GROMACS .gro file of C-alpha atoms in nm:
model
  275
    1MET     CA    1  10.921  11.701  11.746
    2THR     CA    2  10.962  11.449  11.487
    3LEU     CA    3  11.001  11.087  11.556
    4ILE     CA    4  11.015  10.746  11.317
    5PHE     CA    5  10.973  10.411  11.361
    6ALA     CA    6  11.167  10.276  11.055
    7SER     CA    7  11.071   9.850  10.953
    8ASP     CA    8  11.179   9.632  10.784
    9LEU     CA    9  10.827   9.450  10.588
   10ASP     CA   10  10.874   9.006  10.532
   11LYS     CA   11  10.897   8.821  10.856
   12THR     CA   12  10.899   9.151  11.079
   13LEU     CA   13  10.575   9.325  11.019
   14ILE     CA   14  10.387   9.127  10.748
   15TYR     CA   15  10.383   8.740  10.709
   16SER     CA   16  10.313   8.487  10.443
   17LYS     CA   17  10.046   8.186  10.522
   18ASN     CA   18  10.378   8.022  10.516
   19SER     CA   19  10.591   8.211  10.760
   20MET     CA   20  10.335   8.281  10.981
   21ASP     CA   21  10.471   8.011  11.204
   22GLU     CA   22  10.136   7.909  11.380
   23ILE     CA   23   9.773   7.858  11.237
   24VAL     CA   24   9.591   8.234  11.269
   25PRO     CA   25   9.239   8.205  11.261
   26GLU     CA   26   9.117   8.423  10.967
   27GLU     CA   27   8.924   8.674  11.137
   28GLU     CA   28   9.246   8.789  11.341
   29LEU     CA   29   9.394   8.832  11.002
   30ILE     CA   30   9.373   9.141  10.779
   31PRO     CA   31   9.519   9.130  10.399
   32VAL     CA   32   9.773   9.388  10.372
   33GLU     CA   33   9.900   9.284  10.057
   34GLU     CA   34   9.794   9.164   9.678
   35ASN     CA   35   9.950   9.008   9.355
   36GLY     CA   36   9.785   8.843   9.137
   37GLY     CA   37   9.435   8.933   9.229
   38ALA     CA   38   9.537   8.703   9.547
   39TYR     CA   39   9.661   8.779   9.913
   40THR     CA   40   9.990   8.719   9.970
   41SER     CA   41  10.041   8.878  10.301
   42PHE     CA   42   9.867   8.957  10.602
   43MET     CA   43   9.912   9.154  10.959
   44THR     CA   44   9.680   9.048  11.256
   45LYS     CA   45   9.421   9.298  11.371
   46ARG     CA   46   9.620   9.344  11.682
   47ALA     CA   47   9.913   9.485  11.504
   48ILE     CA   48   9.726   9.680  11.258
   49THR     CA   49   9.573   9.841  11.555
   50GLN     CA   50   9.933   9.895  11.715
   51LEU     CA   51  10.035  10.021  11.379
   52SER     CA   52   9.759  10.345  11.363
   53GLU     CA   53   9.825  10.389  11.693
   54ILE     CA   54  10.235  10.483  11.602
   55ALA     CA   55  10.134  10.683  11.339
   56LYS     CA   56   9.934  10.923  11.547
   57SER     CA   57  10.299  11.021  11.690
   58ALA     CA   58  10.574  10.891  11.416
   59PHE     CA   59  10.666  10.876  11.043
   60ILE     CA   60  10.632  10.507  10.997
   61VAL     CA   61  10.915  10.429  10.727
   62PRO     CA   62  10.925  10.117  10.564
   63VAL     CA   63  11.223   9.956  10.472
   64THR     CA   64  11.267   9.720  10.297
   65THR     CA   65  11.479   9.459  10.017
   66ARG     CA   66  11.180   9.474   9.776
   67THR     CA   67  11.192   9.642   9.463
   68ILE     CA   68  10.989   9.915   9.398
   69THR     CA   69  10.745   9.715   9.207
   70GLN     CA   70  10.755   9.484   9.485
   71TYR     CA   71  10.707   9.722   9.748
   72LYS     CA   72  10.402   9.862   9.563
   73ARG     CA   73  10.214   9.581   9.608
   74VAL     CA   74  10.198   9.604   9.962
   75PHE     CA   75   9.849   9.794   9.916
   76TYR     CA   76   9.795   9.871  10.364
   77PHE     CA   77  10.108  10.133  10.337
   78ASN     CA   78  10.079  10.251  10.022
   79LYS     CA   79   9.681  10.287  10.064
   80ASP     CA   80   9.549  10.275  10.372
   81LEU     CA   81   9.815  10.465  10.543
   82ASN     CA   82   9.873  10.636  10.298
   83LEU     CA   83  10.258  10.688  10.398
   84ARG     CA   84  10.447  10.951  10.225
   85TYR     CA   85  10.843  10.815  10.276
   86ALA     CA   86  10.910  10.431  10.191
   87ILE     CA   87  11.269  10.292  10.185
   88THR     CA   88  11.322   9.986   9.889
   89SER     CA   89  11.593   9.799   9.699
   90ASN     CA   90  11.784   9.775  10.024
   91GLY     CA   91  11.866  10.120  10.054
   92GLY     CA   92  11.903  10.154   9.719
   93ASN     CA   93  11.553  10.411   9.658
   94ILE     CA   94  11.466  10.651   9.897
   95LEU     CA   95  11.008  10.698   9.741
   96ILE     CA   96  10.862  11.016   9.827
   97ASP     CA   97  10.495  11.020   9.751
   98GLY     CA   98  10.563  10.667   9.517
   99SER     CA   99  10.884  10.826   9.317
  100PRO     CA  100  11.238  10.768   9.383
  101ASP     CA  101  11.444  11.071   9.541
  102GLU     CA  102  11.698  11.215   9.302
  103GLU     CA  103  11.973  11.321   9.531
  104TRP     CA  104  11.946  10.992   9.716
  105SER     CA  105  11.992  10.793   9.378
  106ALA     CA  106  12.284  10.991   9.271
  107LEU     CA  107  12.500  10.918   9.589
  108VAL     CA  108  12.400  10.569   9.511
  109GLN     CA  109  12.524  10.541   9.171
  110SER     CA  110  12.867  10.698   9.298
  111ALA     CA  111  12.865  10.495   9.599
  112LEU     CA  112  12.819  10.160   9.359
  113ARG     CA  113  13.101  10.266   9.193
  114MET     CA  114  13.263  10.171   9.520
  115SER     CA  115  13.227   9.801   9.505
  116ALA     CA  116  13.280   9.492   9.257
  117ASP     CA  117  13.051   9.551   8.887
  118HIS     CA  118  12.680   9.342   8.949
  119LEU     CA  119  12.799   9.146   8.646
  120GLU     CA  120  13.139   9.024   8.809
  121VAL     CA  121  12.948   8.891   9.081
  122LYS     CA  122  12.692   8.727   8.991
  123ALA     CA  123  12.916   8.545   8.745
  124MET     CA  124  13.125   8.429   9.017
  125TYR     CA  125  12.808   8.310   9.186
  126ASP     CA  126  12.725   8.136   8.905
  127GLN     CA  127  13.069   7.965   8.926
  128ILE     CA  128  13.038   7.819   9.283
  129SER     CA  129  12.632   7.736   9.203
  130SER     CA  130  12.453   7.410   9.075
  131PRO     CA  131  12.142   7.413   8.928
  132GLU     CA  132  12.048   7.128   9.159
  133TRP     CA  133  11.979   7.355   9.368
  134ALA     CA  134  12.061   7.717   9.270
  135LEU     CA  135  11.694   7.748   9.079
  136ARG     CA  136  11.689   8.088   8.942
  137GLY     CA  137  11.744   8.440   9.016
  138TRP     CA  138  11.736   8.784   8.873
  139LEU     CA  139  11.855   9.156   8.904
  140CYS     CA  140  11.637   9.383   9.144
  141ASP     CA  141  11.614   9.757   9.036
  142GLY     CA  142  11.970   9.765   8.860
  143LEU     CA  143  12.137   9.714   9.202
  144PHE     CA  144  12.133   9.353   9.358
  145TYR     CA  145  12.048   9.026   9.312
  146THR     CA  146  11.830   8.802   9.445
  147MET     CA  147  11.833   8.419   9.384
  148ILE     CA  148  11.582   8.154   9.454
  149ILE     CA  149  11.794   7.829   9.601
  150ASP     CA  150  11.624   7.494   9.726
  151PRO     CA  151  11.736   7.464  10.125
  152LYS     CA  152  11.702   7.122  10.134
  153LYS     CA  153  11.984   7.030   9.873
  154THR     CA  154  12.229   7.374   9.915
  155PRO     CA  155  12.556   7.340  10.039
  156PHE     CA  156  12.553   7.670  10.262
  157GLU     CA  157  12.953   7.653  10.392
  158ARG     CA  158  12.983   7.718  10.038
  159LEU     CA  159  12.767   8.004  10.029
  160ASP     CA  160  12.979   8.144  10.344
  161GLN     CA  161  13.283   8.083  10.215
  162PHE     CA  162  13.165   8.289   9.850
  163ARG     CA  163  13.020   8.550  10.087
  164GLU     CA  164  13.363   8.570  10.254
  165THR     CA  165  13.524   8.580   9.867
  166ILE     CA  166  13.262   8.889   9.779
  167HIS     CA  167  13.330   9.094  10.113
  168PRO     CA  168  13.655   9.243   9.998
  169MET     CA  169  13.487   9.265   9.665
  170GLY     CA  170  13.225   9.557   9.804
  171TRP     CA  171  12.923   9.266   9.834
  172VAL     CA  172  12.722   9.115  10.085
  173LEU     CA  173  12.580   8.791  10.088
  174SER     CA  174  12.215   8.723  10.296
  175VAL     CA  175  12.051   8.391  10.344
  176GLN     CA  176  11.640   8.436  10.388
  177GLY     CA  177  11.494   8.104  10.388
  178ARG     CA  178  11.459   8.027   9.979
  179LYS     CA  179  11.620   8.331   9.836
  180VAL     CA  180  11.981   8.411   9.826
  181TYR     CA  181  12.052   8.812   9.857
  182LEU     CA  182  12.376   8.942   9.648
  183VAL     CA  183  12.414   9.256   9.769
  184PRO     CA  184  12.677   9.611   9.732
  185ALA     CA  185  12.803   9.693  10.087
  186ARG     CA  186  12.764  10.003  10.037
  187VAL     CA  187  12.387  10.040   9.997
  188THR     CA  188  12.226   9.983  10.306
  189LYS     CA  189  11.882  10.055  10.505
  190GLY     CA  190  12.064  10.253  10.769
  191GLU     CA  191  12.286  10.498  10.518
  192ALA     CA  192  11.930  10.572  10.329
  193MET     CA  193  11.767  10.612  10.667
  194LEU     CA  194  12.020  10.833  10.800
  195HIS     CA  195  12.012  11.030  10.504
  196LEU     CA  196  11.624  11.037  10.536
  197SER     CA  197  11.625  11.120  10.907
  198LYS     CA  198  11.847  11.435  10.862
  199ARG     CA  199  11.581  11.539  10.585
  200LEU     CA  200  11.299  11.556  10.830
  201GLY     CA  201  11.507  11.638  11.135
  202SER     CA  202  11.423  11.341  11.325
  203LYS     CA  203  11.475  11.326  11.687
  204PHE     CA  204  11.426  10.993  11.753
  205ILE     CA  205  11.452  10.693  11.502
  206ALA     CA  206  11.262  10.306  11.630
  207ALA     CA  207  11.366   9.985  11.387
  208SER     CA  208  11.281   9.647  11.334
  209GLY     CA  209  11.414   9.406  11.145
  210ASP     CA  210  11.532   9.019  11.096
  211SER     CA  211  11.801   8.924  10.842
  212LEU     CA  212  12.109   9.071  10.795
  213LEU     CA  213  12.026   9.335  10.563
  214ASP     CA  214  11.879   9.504  10.863
  215ALA     CA  215  12.189   9.510  11.106
  216SER     CA  216  12.277   9.851  10.919
  217LEU     CA  217  11.910  10.027  10.971
  218LEU     CA  218  11.938   9.878  11.361
  219ALA     CA  219  12.257  10.012  11.407
  220ILE     CA  220  12.162  10.331  11.354
  221ALA     CA  221  11.827  10.362  11.573
  222ASP     CA  222  11.762  10.518  11.940
  223TYR     CA  223  11.559  10.259  11.985
  224ALA     CA  224  11.621   9.850  11.813
  225ILE     CA  225  11.417   9.522  11.821
  226ALA     CA  226  11.448   9.247  11.618
  227PRO     CA  227  11.213   8.916  11.571
  228GLY     CA  228  11.300   8.647  11.819
  229HIS     CA  229  11.314   8.407  11.453
  230GLY     CA  230  11.503   8.489  11.097
  231GLU     CA  231  11.820   8.528  10.986
  232LEU     CA  232  11.997   8.784  11.340
  233PHE     CA  233  11.830   8.549  11.563
  234GLY     CA  234  11.982   8.262  11.434
  235LYS     CA  235  12.350   8.443  11.409
  236SER     CA  236  12.249   8.626  11.816
  237SER     CA  237  12.512   8.326  11.983
  238SER     CA  238  12.780   8.488  11.697
  239GLY     CA  239  12.808   8.831  11.885
  240PHE     CA  240  12.489   8.980  11.697
  241MET     CA  241  12.338   9.132  12.043
  242TYR     CA  242  12.020   9.289  11.973
  243GLN     CA  243  11.694   9.284  12.162
  244PHE     CA  244  11.490   9.025  12.037
  245THR     CA  245  11.075   8.928  12.107
  246GLN     CA  246  10.997   8.654  12.303
  247LYS     CA  247  10.693   8.524  12.015
  248THR     CA  248  10.799   8.438  11.691
  249GLY     CA  249  10.613   8.415  11.385
  250ILE     CA  250  10.347   8.642  11.273
  251ARG     CA  251  10.306   8.712  11.694
  252ALA     CA  252  10.607   8.885  11.672
  253SER     CA  253  10.491   9.155  11.477
  254GLU     CA  254  10.243   9.221  11.762
  255GLU     CA  255  10.521   9.245  12.031
  256ILE     CA  256  10.748   9.450  11.799
  257LEU     CA  257  10.462   9.700  11.747
  258GLU     CA  258  10.320   9.731  12.132
  259ARG     CA  259  10.716   9.785  12.256
  260VAL     CA  260  10.829  10.018  11.976
  261HIS     CA  261  10.482  10.185  12.058
  262ARG     CA  262  10.589  10.239  12.452
  263GLU     CA  263  10.916  10.331  12.322
  264LEU     CA  264  10.779  10.630  12.152
  265GLN     CA  265  10.531  10.759  12.430
  266HIS     CA  266  10.810  10.683  12.679
  267TYR     CA  267  11.028  10.912  12.463
  268LEU     CA  268  10.788  11.183  12.410
  269ALA     CA  269  10.708  11.201  12.790
  270GLN     CA  270  11.018  11.279  12.908
  271ASN     CA  271  11.120  11.497  12.603
  272SER     CA  272  10.735  11.697  12.698
  273SER     CA  273  10.826  11.713  13.051
  274ALA     CA  274  11.200  11.800  12.977
  275SER     CA  275  11.069  12.119  12.824
   0.00000   0.00000   0.00000
């Protein structure tokens, strides 16, 4: 019986020191990412224990907007857990044993032809942005843009208008802290997860994530939960009806993992007795 736990990483399962929402004693933290010789992301020991329990009964699939290179910096998932599957690039790549799945890559390229060219969208963004708040940006894995902004100076109403402008062009805009993502609407975490779940013959998917870019992933899950912080939580009053954690910051990851583990065990118990 194949079960899957598919989860976003940053600000869902793993946290930088600046995103923890509280000061956590060093003895409670376990580093999970290294960049430039320094540890940059962490999980609590309690969360690690729960994740290890989940791994006994389900495939754990990281589902992240990170590029392939950025994902591979998270050594805990790549080396310690030695996960076979991961979805990166906001669904643009499915990694199997660390390498992109060619079949999925071909499907993504076909889907991209249904959206406006990325150079056109970037040129439009440059027209509505200003160096005062739009600091820098880059094209990620040839698929989407990550743009760094100064939140204190950013006219978010202008970004809201731009979001509406590019929607008919087949593009999505998501704001996550200091980052703005410009992403083709047809390249989603949910579609990539559906493709992988069919390959694995999955019977049950649990999923978690904190941003609008995770909405497609949560929508295809049998059990979905989001942190009590972040973009989805901020828009929950606008019709985004998800189950949220009571805890915020790095403690939300503990609650997510505890509740996912409970749901997976409940599913196994029900289906074992039914058979």
